[in-house]
Coordinates of C-alpha atoms (C1' of nucleotides) in Angstrom, one line a residue:
Chain A
M1 CA -94.4 74.4 27.7
L2 CA -91.9 73.3 25.2
S3 CA -89.3 70.8 25.9
F4 CA -86.2 70.7 23.8
S5 CA -84.2 67.7 22.8
P6 CA -80.8 67.6 24.7
I7 CA -77.5 67.8 22.7
F8 CA -75.8 64.3 22.9
Y9 CA -73.0 62.5 21.5
P10 CA -74.2 60.3 18.8
S11 CA -71.8 57.5 19.9
E12 CA -74.2 57.0 22.8
A13 CA -77.2 54.8 22.4
N14 CA -80.0 57.3 21.2
P15 CA -83.2 56.2 19.8
Y16 CA -83.7 59.4 17.7
M17 CA -80.6 59.5 15.7
T18 CA -80.2 57.1 12.8
W19 CA -76.5 58.1 12.0
Q20 CA -74.0 55.3 12.5
P21 CA -70.6 56.8 12.8
N22 CA -67.8 54.9 11.1
K23 CA -64.5 54.5 12.7
L24 CA -63.1 57.7 11.5
E25 CA -66.3 59.5 12.7
Q26 CA -66.0 57.9 16.0
E27 CA -62.5 59.2 16.4
R28 CA -63.8 62.8 15.8
L29 CA -66.7 62.4 18.3
D30 CA -64.1 61.4 20.8
K31 CA -62.2 64.5 20.1
L32 CA -65.3 66.6 20.3
R33 CA -66.1 65.1 23.7
Q34 CA -62.6 65.8 24.8
I35 CA -62.6 69.5 23.5
E36 CA -66.0 70.2 25.2
S37 CA -64.6 68.6 28.5
M38 CA -61.9 71.2 28.3
G39 CA -64.6 74.0 28.4
V40 CA -63.7 74.8 24.7
E41 CA -66.7 75.6 22.6
A42 CA -66.8 73.4 19.4
F43 CA -69.3 75.5 17.7
P44 CA -69.0 78.9 19.1
A45 CA -71.7 81.7 17.8
R46 CA -69.1 84.3 17.8
V47 CA -66.7 84.9 15.0
K48 CA -64.6 87.9 13.7
R49 CA -63.0 87.9 10.4
T50 CA -61.0 91.0 9.1
H51 CA -59.7 89.5 5.9
T52 CA -60.5 86.8 3.5
A53 CA -57.4 84.7 2.5
A54 CA -57.0 86.5 -0.7
Q55 CA -57.4 89.9 1.1
A56 CA -54.8 89.0 3.6
L57 CA -52.4 88.1 0.9
A58 CA -53.0 91.2 -1.1
A59 CA -52.6 93.5 2.0
Y60 CA -49.2 91.8 2.7
A61 CA -48.1 92.4 -0.9
V62 CA -49.0 96.0 -0.5
W63 CA -47.0 96.3 2.8
E64 CA -44.1 94.4 1.6
A65 CA -43.7 96.6 -1.5
A66 CA -43.7 99.7 0.7
H67 CA -41.2 98.1 3.2
P68 CA -38.8 96.2 1.1
D69 CA -36.2 96.1 3.7
A70 CA -38.3 95.5 6.7
D71 CA -38.0 92.3 8.9
K72 CA -40.3 89.5 7.4
S73 CA -40.1 87.2 10.2
G74 CA -43.1 88.5 12.1
D75 CA -41.3 88.5 15.3
D76 CA -42.5 91.9 16.1
P77 CA -46.2 91.9 16.3
A78 CA -46.6 95.7 15.8
L79 CA -44.6 95.5 12.5
G80 CA -46.6 94.7 9.2
V81 CA -50.1 93.7 8.6
T82 CA -52.3 91.9 11.3
V83 CA -55.3 89.9 10.2
T84 CA -58.0 87.7 11.4
V85 CA -58.7 85.0 8.9
C86 CA -61.3 82.2 9.0
G87 CA -61.5 79.0 7.0
R88 CA -61.6 75.2 6.8
V89 CA -58.3 73.4 7.5
R90 CA -57.2 71.8 4.2
R91 CA -53.5 70.7 5.3
Q92 CA -52.1 70.1 8.5
N93 CA -48.2 69.7 9.2
I94 CA -47.5 69.2 13.0
K95 CA -43.9 69.3 13.8
G96 CA -43.9 69.1 17.5
K97 CA -43.8 72.7 19.0
V98 CA -44.3 74.4 15.4
S99 CA -47.1 73.7 13.1
F100 CA -48.3 74.6 9.7
L101 CA -52.0 74.6 8.8
H102 CA -53.5 75.7 5.4
I103 CA -56.8 77.1 5.8
E104 CA -59.1 77.6 2.8
D105 CA -62.2 80.1 2.5
E106 CA -64.1 80.8 -0.8
S107 CA -61.2 83.3 -1.8
G108 CA -58.4 80.7 -1.6
R109 CA -56.0 79.3 0.7
I110 CA -53.6 80.8 3.4
Q111 CA -51.0 79.3 5.7
L112 CA -51.0 79.5 9.3
F113 CA -47.6 79.4 11.0
M114 CA -48.0 78.3 14.6
R115 CA -45.5 78.3 17.3
V116 CA -46.1 77.3 20.9
N117 CA -44.3 80.3 22.3
D118 CA -46.3 82.8 20.2
M119 CA -49.5 81.8 21.6
D120 CA -51.6 80.4 24.5
E121 CA -50.4 76.8 25.0
A122 CA -53.8 75.3 25.3
A123 CA -54.8 76.8 22.0
Y124 CA -51.7 75.4 20.4
N125 CA -52.2 72.0 21.9
L126 CA -55.6 71.8 20.1
V127 CA -53.6 71.6 16.9
R128 CA -50.7 69.7 18.3
E129 CA -53.0 66.9 19.8
K130 CA -55.1 67.1 16.5
L131 CA -58.3 67.9 18.5
V132 CA -58.5 70.4 15.7
E133 CA -57.9 68.8 12.5
L134 CA -58.5 68.5 8.7
D135 CA -62.0 69.9 7.4
D136 CA -62.6 71.8 10.7
F137 CA -63.4 75.6 10.6
V138 CA -61.0 77.8 12.5
Q139 CA -60.1 81.5 13.1
A140 CA -56.8 82.7 13.7
T141 CA -55.2 86.2 14.3
G142 CA -51.7 87.2 13.8
T143 CA -49.2 89.2 11.8
I144 CA -48.5 88.1 8.3
M145 CA -44.9 87.1 7.5
R146 CA -42.8 85.0 5.2
T147 CA -41.5 81.5 6.1
Q148 CA -38.0 80.7 5.6
A149 CA -39.3 78.8 2.5
G150 CA -40.8 82.2 1.4
E151 CA -44.6 81.2 1.9
I152 CA -46.7 84.2 3.2
S153 CA -48.2 83.0 6.3
V154 CA -50.1 84.3 9.3
R155 CA -47.9 84.0 12.4
V156 CA -50.7 83.0 14.8
R157 CA -51.0 84.7 18.1
E158 CA -54.7 83.8 18.8
F159 CA -56.6 80.7 17.6
K160 CA -60.2 79.5 17.9
L161 CA -62.1 76.5 16.6
L162 CA -65.2 77.8 14.8
A163 CA -66.9 74.5 13.7
K164 CA -65.9 70.9 14.3
A165 CA -66.3 68.5 11.2
L166 CA -67.6 65.2 12.5
S167 CA -67.4 63.4 9.2
P168 CA -64.1 63.6 7.2
L169 CA -64.0 64.9 3.6
P170 CA -62.4 62.8 1.0
V171 CA -58.7 63.3 1.2
I172 CA -56.9 65.5 -1.6
K173 CA -53.4 66.7 -1.4
Q174 CA -52.0 69.2 -3.6
Q175 CA -48.6 70.3 -4.6
K176 CA -47.9 73.8 -5.9
Q177 CA -45.6 74.0 -8.9
D178 CA -43.1 76.5 -9.6
D179 CA -45.2 78.0 -12.3
G180 CA -48.4 78.2 -10.1
T181 CA -50.1 75.3 -11.3
V182 CA -51.5 72.8 -8.6
I183 CA -51.0 68.9 -9.0
E184 CA -53.9 67.1 -6.9
F185 CA -53.1 63.8 -5.6
G186 CA -56.1 61.5 -4.4
E187 CA -59.5 62.3 -5.8
F188 CA -63.1 62.4 -5.1
T189 CA -64.6 61.0 -8.4
D190 CA -67.4 58.8 -7.7
V191 CA -70.2 60.5 -9.7
E192 CA -73.2 59.2 -7.6
T193 CA -71.7 60.3 -4.4
R194 CA -70.5 63.8 -6.0
Y195 CA -74.1 64.5 -7.2
R196 CA -76.0 63.1 -4.1
Q197 CA -73.5 64.8 -1.8
R198 CA -72.7 68.1 -3.7
Y199 CA -71.5 69.8 -0.7
A200 CA -68.9 67.5 -0.3
D201 CA -68.0 67.6 -3.9
L202 CA -67.8 71.4 -3.6
A203 CA -65.9 71.5 -0.4
V204 CA -63.3 69.3 -1.9
N205 CA -63.1 70.2 -5.8
R206 CA -62.3 73.8 -6.4
E207 CA -63.0 73.3 -10.2
V208 CA -66.5 72.3 -9.5
R209 CA -67.0 75.6 -7.5
D210 CA -65.5 77.3 -10.4
V211 CA -68.2 75.8 -12.7
F212 CA -71.0 77.4 -10.7
K213 CA -69.4 80.7 -10.6
Q214 CA -69.1 80.6 -14.2
R215 CA -72.8 79.8 -14.6
A216 CA -73.7 82.6 -12.4
L217 CA -71.6 84.9 -14.6
I218 CA -73.4 83.6 -17.6
I219 CA -76.8 84.3 -16.4
R220 CA -75.8 87.6 -15.0
T221 CA -74.4 88.8 -18.4
M222 CA -77.5 87.4 -20.0
R223 CA -79.6 89.6 -17.7
E224 CA -77.5 92.7 -18.5
F225 CA -77.8 92.0 -22.1
F226 CA -81.3 92.2 -22.3
D227 CA -81.7 95.0 -19.7
N228 CA -79.5 97.0 -21.9
E229 CA -81.5 96.1 -24.9
G230 CA -84.8 97.6 -23.2
F231 CA -86.4 94.3 -22.4
L232 CA -88.4 94.0 -19.2
E233 CA -87.6 91.0 -16.9
V234 CA -90.8 89.5 -15.8
E235 CA -92.0 86.5 -13.7
T236 CA -94.9 84.2 -14.9
P237 CA -96.8 81.3 -13.4
I238 CA -95.1 78.0 -12.7
L239 CA -98.2 76.4 -11.7
Q240 CA -100.5 76.6 -14.9
P241 CA -104.0 75.6 -15.3
I242 CA -103.1 74.7 -18.9
Y243 CA -99.6 73.9 -20.2
G244 CA -98.4 74.9 -23.4
G245 CA -95.6 76.4 -25.6
A246 CA -93.8 73.2 -26.1
A247 CA -94.2 69.5 -27.0
A248 CA -93.7 67.6 -23.8
R249 CA -95.4 65.8 -21.1
P250 CA -96.0 67.9 -17.9
F251 CA -96.0 67.1 -14.4
V252 CA -99.6 67.4 -12.7
T253 CA -100.2 68.6 -9.2
H254 CA -103.3 69.7 -7.4
H255 CA -104.5 72.6 -5.5
N256 CA -106.6 71.2 -2.5
Q257 CA -108.6 74.3 -1.6
L258 CA -109.5 75.2 -5.1
H259 CA -110.1 71.7 -6.2
Q260 CA -108.1 72.3 -9.2
D261 CA -105.4 70.3 -11.2
L262 CA -102.5 72.3 -12.0
Y263 CA -99.5 71.7 -14.4
L264 CA -95.9 72.6 -13.7
R265 CA -95.0 74.8 -16.7
I266 CA -93.1 73.2 -19.7
S267 CA -92.4 76.6 -21.0
F268 CA -93.3 80.2 -20.5
E269 CA -94.3 81.2 -24.0
L270 CA -98.0 81.9 -23.8
Y271 CA -97.8 83.8 -20.7
L272 CA -95.0 86.2 -22.2
K273 CA -96.7 86.8 -25.4
R274 CA -99.9 87.8 -23.6
L275 CA -97.7 90.5 -22.1
L276 CA -97.1 91.9 -25.6
V277 CA -100.8 92.3 -26.0
G278 CA -100.7 94.2 -22.8
G279 CA -98.3 96.7 -24.3
Y280 CA -94.8 95.8 -23.4
D281 CA -92.7 96.0 -26.3
A282 CA -90.1 93.5 -25.1
V283 CA -90.1 90.9 -22.3
Y284 CA -87.8 88.1 -21.1
E285 CA -87.8 85.5 -18.3
I286 CA -85.2 83.3 -17.0
G287 CA -86.7 80.4 -14.9
R288 CA -87.2 76.8 -14.3
D289 CA -89.1 74.6 -16.7
F290 CA -90.3 71.0 -15.8
R291 CA -90.6 68.2 -18.3
N292 CA -92.0 64.7 -17.3
E293 CA -89.5 62.8 -19.6
G294 CA -86.3 60.7 -19.7
V295 CA -83.0 62.2 -18.4
S296 CA -79.8 62.2 -20.4
F297 CA -76.5 63.8 -20.6
K298 CA -78.3 66.9 -22.0
H299 CA -81.8 66.5 -20.4
N300 CA -82.7 66.9 -16.6
T301 CA -86.4 66.8 -15.6
E302 CA -86.2 70.3 -14.4
F303 CA -84.0 72.9 -16.3
T304 CA -83.3 76.6 -16.7
M305 CA -84.9 78.4 -19.7
L306 CA -84.5 81.7 -21.2
E307 CA -87.4 83.0 -23.3
F308 CA -87.8 86.5 -24.9
Y309 CA -90.4 88.0 -26.9
K310 CA -89.9 91.4 -28.8
A311 CA -92.5 93.3 -30.9
Y312 CA -92.0 94.8 -34.2
I313 CA -89.3 92.1 -35.3
D314 CA -89.4 88.8 -37.1
Y315 CA -87.3 85.8 -36.9
E316 CA -84.4 87.5 -38.8
G317 CA -84.4 90.1 -36.1
V318 CA -84.3 87.3 -33.4
M319 CA -81.4 85.8 -35.2
D320 CA -79.5 88.9 -34.8
L321 CA -80.3 89.5 -31.2
V322 CA -79.4 85.9 -30.3
E323 CA -76.2 85.9 -32.1
R324 CA -75.1 89.1 -30.3
M325 CA -76.3 87.7 -26.9
V326 CA -74.5 84.5 -27.2
R327 CA -71.4 86.4 -28.4
T328 CA -71.5 88.6 -25.5
I329 CA -71.8 85.9 -23.1
V330 CA -69.0 83.8 -24.5
Q331 CA -66.7 87.0 -24.6
R332 CA -67.4 87.8 -21.0
A333 CA -67.1 84.2 -19.7
T334 CA -64.0 83.3 -21.6
G335 CA -62.3 86.4 -22.7
G336 CA -62.6 85.4 -26.3
T337 CA -65.1 84.3 -28.9
V338 CA -63.5 80.8 -29.6
I339 CA -64.2 78.0 -27.2
E340 CA -63.0 74.4 -26.8
Y341 CA -65.7 72.1 -26.1
Q342 CA -64.8 68.3 -25.7
G343 CA -62.1 68.5 -28.2
Q344 CA -64.0 70.6 -30.7
T345 CA -63.4 74.2 -31.4
L346 CA -66.4 76.5 -31.7
D347 CA -66.2 79.9 -33.1
F348 CA -68.7 82.5 -32.1
G349 CA -67.1 85.4 -33.5
A350 CA -67.9 84.7 -37.2
P351 CA -71.5 85.3 -38.5
W352 CA -73.3 82.1 -37.9
Q353 CA -74.4 80.1 -40.6
R354 CA -78.0 80.2 -41.7
L355 CA -79.5 77.3 -43.5
T356 CA -83.1 76.0 -44.2
I357 CA -84.0 72.6 -42.8
R358 CA -84.9 71.5 -46.3
E359 CA -81.4 72.4 -47.6
A360 CA -79.6 71.0 -44.6
I361 CA -81.4 67.6 -45.0
K362 CA -80.8 67.8 -48.7
Q363 CA -77.2 68.3 -48.2
N364 CA -76.6 65.5 -45.7
A365 CA -79.4 62.8 -46.6
E366 CA -79.9 63.5 -50.2
I367 CA -83.5 63.5 -49.7
D368 CA -85.6 66.5 -50.8
Y369 CA -88.5 65.9 -48.6
M370 CA -90.7 68.3 -50.8
D371 CA -90.5 65.4 -53.4
H372 CA -92.4 63.4 -50.7
P373 CA -95.4 65.5 -49.7
T374 CA -97.0 62.8 -47.8
A375 CA -96.0 60.9 -44.7
E376 CA -96.2 57.6 -46.6
S377 CA -94.0 58.7 -49.3
L378 CA -91.5 60.2 -46.9
E379 CA -91.5 57.2 -44.9
A380 CA -90.5 55.1 -47.9
A381 CA -87.6 57.5 -48.8
M382 CA -86.3 57.3 -45.3
R383 CA -86.4 53.7 -45.2
K384 CA -84.5 53.5 -48.3
I385 CA -81.6 55.3 -46.7
G386 CA -81.8 52.8 -43.6
L387 CA -83.4 55.2 -41.1
Q388 CA -85.6 53.7 -38.4
F389 CA -88.5 55.5 -36.8
A390 CA -91.7 55.1 -34.9
P391 CA -94.8 54.3 -36.9
N392 CA -97.8 56.6 -37.6
Q393 CA -95.9 59.9 -37.2
T394 CA -97.0 63.1 -38.8
W395 CA -95.1 64.3 -41.9
G396 CA -93.5 67.1 -39.9
K397 CA -92.4 65.0 -37.3
L398 CA -90.6 62.8 -39.8
V399 CA -88.9 65.8 -41.3
E400 CA -87.8 66.6 -37.9
H401 CA -86.6 63.1 -37.3
L402 CA -84.8 63.1 -40.5
L403 CA -82.9 66.4 -39.3
G404 CA -82.0 64.8 -36.0
E405 CA -80.9 61.5 -37.6
T406 CA -78.8 62.9 -40.5
V407 CA -77.8 66.5 -39.8
E408 CA -77.8 67.3 -36.1
K409 CA -74.6 65.8 -34.8
K410 CA -72.7 67.5 -37.7
L411 CA -73.8 70.9 -36.6
I412 CA -70.6 71.8 -34.6
Q413 CA -70.4 75.6 -35.4
P414 CA -73.3 77.7 -34.1
T415 CA -75.8 77.4 -36.8
F416 CA -79.5 78.5 -37.6
I417 CA -81.6 75.8 -39.3
L418 CA -84.6 77.6 -40.6
D419 CA -88.1 77.2 -41.9
Y420 CA -89.8 74.2 -40.2
P421 CA -92.8 72.2 -41.2
R422 CA -96.0 73.8 -39.9
D423 CA -97.6 70.9 -38.2
I424 CA -95.0 70.7 -35.6
S425 CA -95.0 74.5 -35.0
P426 CA -98.4 75.6 -33.8
F427 CA -97.2 79.0 -32.6
A428 CA -95.0 80.2 -35.7
K429 CA -96.2 82.4 -38.7
R430 CA -96.4 80.8 -42.0
V431 CA -93.6 81.9 -44.5
G432 CA -94.5 83.7 -47.5
Y433 CA -93.5 81.0 -50.0
D434 CA -95.7 78.0 -49.4
N435 CA -98.3 76.7 -47.1
Q436 CA -96.1 73.9 -45.7
H437 CA -93.3 75.9 -43.8
V438 CA -93.3 78.4 -41.0
E439 CA -91.0 81.1 -40.0
R440 CA -89.1 79.1 -37.2
F441 CA -85.5 78.5 -36.5
E442 CA -83.5 76.3 -34.1
I443 CA -80.0 76.9 -33.1
Y444 CA -77.3 74.2 -32.9
M445 CA -74.0 74.2 -31.4
A446 CA -71.6 71.3 -30.8
G447 CA -74.2 68.8 -32.3
M448 CA -76.8 69.9 -29.7
E449 CA -80.1 71.7 -30.2
M450 CA -79.8 75.0 -28.1
G451 CA -82.8 77.1 -28.8
N452 CA -85.8 77.6 -30.8
A453 CA -87.6 80.6 -32.2
F454 CA -90.4 81.8 -34.4
T455 CA -91.9 84.8 -36.1
E456 CA -94.8 84.7 -33.7
L457 CA -98.2 83.8 -34.8
N458 CA -100.5 86.8 -34.1
D459 CA -103.6 86.1 -36.2
P460 CA -106.1 84.6 -33.7
R461 CA -108.1 82.9 -36.4
D462 CA -104.8 81.1 -37.7
Q463 CA -104.0 80.3 -34.1
E464 CA -107.4 78.8 -33.5
A465 CA -106.9 76.7 -36.5
R466 CA -103.5 75.4 -35.4
F467 CA -105.0 74.4 -32.0
I468 CA -107.8 72.4 -33.9
D469 CA -105.3 70.9 -36.3
M470 CA -103.0 69.9 -33.3
A471 CA -106.1 68.4 -31.6
Q472 CA -106.5 66.3 -34.8
L473 CA -103.0 65.3 -35.3
Y474 CA -102.0 64.3 -31.8
R475 CA -104.0 62.4 -29.0
A476 CA -104.3 64.3 -25.8
D477 CA -102.1 61.9 -23.9
E478 CA -99.2 62.2 -26.4
D479 CA -96.1 64.2 -26.0
D480 CA -96.9 66.4 -28.8
A481 CA -100.4 67.3 -27.7
T482 CA -101.0 71.1 -27.6
P483 CA -104.1 71.7 -25.5
T484 CA -106.3 74.6 -26.7
D485 CA -105.6 77.5 -24.5
E486 CA -109.0 79.6 -24.8
D487 CA -107.7 82.5 -22.7
Y488 CA -104.6 82.8 -25.0
L489 CA -106.8 83.1 -27.9
R490 CA -109.0 85.8 -26.2
A491 CA -105.8 87.6 -25.4
M492 CA -104.8 87.5 -29.1
R493 CA -108.2 88.8 -30.2
F494 CA -107.5 92.1 -28.6
G495 CA -104.6 92.5 -31.0
M496 CA -100.9 91.2 -30.5
P497 CA -98.3 93.1 -32.4
P498 CA -96.2 91.2 -34.9
C499 CA -93.2 90.0 -32.9
G500 CA -90.4 87.5 -32.7
G501 CA -89.8 85.1 -29.8
F502 CA -87.0 82.7 -28.6
G503 CA -86.3 80.1 -26.0
M504 CA -83.1 78.5 -25.2
G505 CA -81.9 75.8 -22.6
V506 CA -79.4 77.8 -20.4
D507 CA -77.9 74.8 -18.9
R508 CA -76.8 73.7 -22.4
L509 CA -75.1 77.0 -23.1
V510 CA -73.4 76.8 -19.6
M511 CA -72.2 73.3 -20.8
L512 CA -70.5 74.7 -23.6
V513 CA -68.9 77.6 -22.1
T514 CA -67.6 75.6 -19.2
N515 CA -66.8 72.5 -21.3
Q516 CA -68.7 70.1 -19.2
R517 CA -69.8 66.8 -21.0
S518 CA -73.0 66.4 -19.0
I519 CA -75.9 68.7 -17.8
R520 CA -75.5 67.2 -14.5
D521 CA -72.2 68.9 -14.1
V522 CA -73.7 72.3 -14.6
L523 CA -76.6 71.7 -12.1
L524 CA -76.0 71.9 -8.5
Y525 CA -78.5 69.2 -7.5
P526 CA -79.2 67.2 -10.6
H527 CA -82.1 65.0 -10.5
L528 CA -81.3 61.5 -9.3
R529 CA -83.6 58.4 -8.5
E530 CA -84.6 58.2 -4.9
E531 CA -81.7 57.0 -2.6
Q532 CA -82.8 53.3 -1.2
R533 CA -81.4 52.1 2.1
Chain B
rG1 C1' -88.5 51.1 -21.0
rG2 C1' -84.1 48.1 -23.8
rA3 C1' -78.8 46.8 -24.3
rU4 C1' -73.6 47.0 -22.2
rC5 C1' -70.4 48.0 -18.3
rC6 C1' -69.5 49.3 -13.0
rC7 C1' -70.2 48.9 -7.2
rU8 C1' -63.7 46.1 -2.7
rA9 C1' -61.3 50.3 3.9
rG10 C1' -63.2 57.2 5.0
rC11 C1' -60.9 58.5 -0.5
rU12 C1' -58.2 56.5 -4.9
rC13 C1' -57.3 51.7 -6.5
rA14 C1' -55.0 46.2 -6.3
rA15 C1' -56.3 40.9 -5.7
rU16 C1' -53.2 35.4 -11.4
rU17 C1' -57.2 29.5 -13.8
rG18 C1' -62.5 30.0 -8.1
rG19 C1' -57.6 29.2 -3.2
rC20 C1' -55.2 33.0 3.4
rA21 C1' -58.9 40.2 0.9
rG22 C1' -54.0 44.1 0.0
rA23 C1' -51.5 49.1 -1.0
rG24 C1' -51.1 54.6 -0.8
rC25 C1' -53.5 58.6 1.4
rA26 C1' -56.2 59.9 6.3
rG27 C1' -56.6 57.5 11.0
rC28 C1' -54.3 55.9 16.0
rU29 C1' -49.5 55.7 19.1
rG30 C1' -44.7 58.2 19.4
rA31 C1' -40.4 61.4 17.8
rC32 C1' -39.6 66.5 15.4
rU33 C1' -39.4 74.8 16.7
rC34 C1' -39.8 77.0 9.2
rU35 C1' -43.0 72.4 6.9
rU36 C1' -45.5 72.4 2.1
rA37 C1' -47.9 65.4 -1.3
rA38 C1' -43.2 67.2 5.3
rU39 C1' -40.2 63.1 7.3
rC40 C1' -39.2 58.8 10.5
rA41 C1' -40.7 54.3 13.7
rG42 C1' -44.8 51.4 15.0
rC43 C1' -50.4 50.0 15.0
rA44 C1' -55.2 49.3 13.3
rU45 C1' -58.6 49.7 9.4
rG46 C1' -63.7 45.3 5.7
rU47 C1' -71.3 42.5 6.2
rU48 C1' -66.3 43.0 -1.2
rG49 C1' -73.9 47.3 -3.1
rU50 C1' -78.3 43.6 -1.0
rG51 C1' -80.3 38.7 -1.1
rG52 C1' -80.2 33.8 -3.0
rG53 C1' -77.6 29.9 -5.6
rU54 C1' -73.4 26.7 -7.6
rU55 C1' -68.8 24.8 -5.1
rC56 C1' -64.6 21.3 -0.5
rG57 C1' -63.9 26.6 -1.2
rA58 C1' -66.8 32.8 -4.3
rG59 C1' -64.5 39.7 -4.5
rU60 C1' -64.2 36.4 -8.9
rC61 C1' -69.2 31.9 -11.8
rC62 C1' -75.0 31.9 -12.1
rC63 C1' -80.0 34.3 -10.6
rA64 C1' -82.9 38.3 -8.6
rC65 C1' -82.9 43.2 -6.7
rG66 C1' -80.8 48.4 -5.7
rG67 C1' -77.8 52.4 -7.4
rG68 C1' -74.8 54.5 -11.0
rA69 C1' -72.3 55.3 -15.9
rU70 C1' -72.7 54.8 -21.2
rU71 C1' -75.8 54.1 -25.1
rC72 C1' -80.6 53.5 -27.9
rA73 C1' -85.7 54.8 -27.5
rC74 C1' -88.2 59.3 -26.0
rC75 C1' -87.3 64.3 -25.9
rA76 C1' -90.0 71.5 -30.5

RNA sequence: GGAUCCCUAGCUCAAUUGGCAGAGCAGCUGACUCUUAAUCAGCAUGUUGUGGGUUCGAGUCCCACGGGAUUCACCA
């Protein structure tokens, strides 16, 4: 027979509860005890909502327009719109025998106008004696009316506590201006607490809630775009026996029963391209990648990636798709094609600039790296313009470093940088014009790398050669190591159609569209160090 | 991993050369039947991130640790 733990008041000495209520919390616990001793349920199971706050306001607007001369005092409960609304108490103004509460649900706020003679006195006294207070959830039924000040309110006739808040949220007061804008007084700004206790951040900061609504809209639009283009959405393994498709250190885990080490994926690339061998023309996946690397304002250990692969196009075709996709998203999310990001203006309407990496570096660093065909020679040229870099890097890594140091920050407008060195691009097809470059591009916006794409390598002999080259160039424990994936080669030997592919950091796009400076502000639960007590 | 800065009441912030830890909000007591940052009268609020040290005396100076921010390194 099971025995269940009793419900108790945390103020009592209890060996099982670690919570130490502070003074304000102790006040609330005392109120909870008082409420329950009166026979009032503090956490009832039954709730009945007929209208959200926004629906109630809208319903009243319709009624008012149809009855311009009707009494708006709400004195006659049969006249007008009767609603039951629910929400969290965000403002209280108790004036003796009459009280005003603002309650908030996801749709917005609505005022409750409570008079002791309109309702059961015991219910009214819950408010008057502040047994129901800020942050509690309540339900109210009544007729919608306008106060003498003109605010649309529910004239409450029935009132019920839905859930008691035992800890107070940070206090923020609002003042609504005549033009509809809202000024906030008091803030909840401590970033650590906001990230660690995102629920409190969301409960208190509407603009934070809005960011994540925008995020959902962006991802929904992305899905619709690819669905409309005839792509198939797929899901591929997160736990992979061999990681690949990107240069990054993976997380390792272990399957006990199979005695098998597994990696959390660092990209979806190789699994998606196998599907083109299987006969799909175009596939995409939106999902989580994991990289065992440092965090920064634009890096989180787990992040959301979009990848797509489409047969019978090359990287030119990919550029066209990407440009249309991003423009569609920006238009849907912002209503236009121009966005303000941290003081910069980005135009997504105009055709994006396309520039080879060689040309970009030539313009900004005055180095033509093709004049320096060896790592030693290129190192010397870079040292001459004052650049610092890690020793013993490959030629391609140096070129990439050169781009990052001299060009990246200047690429504010959306820009395609084309034709990367081969030795850092093991899955891209060589360009026609030489043996050093491959058909690959990255996109840059606001000085940040946003995405990466290739004309995909589909010759299994060349692919195998690349794996061999990578094994020679990079040690297995280096970030850039690309382990040979025999099964991927086996798939390619069955024939892979010529195709183009693309990957993009979705979080970074969300940062741009929502004008957030840090990736942590577009992730509900950003990765933080473990909390120490 | 390095450098710099930050951590004071539930929230936002003060505290002079090292000299009695304070204010607004919310909280508590009371008043108030149309308020809206409600108002008015009164009350209370602390292990100054943690642990050491210097000093007659530390929120303030020094050391270590914890957490965070920025930045560099790293990062297709």
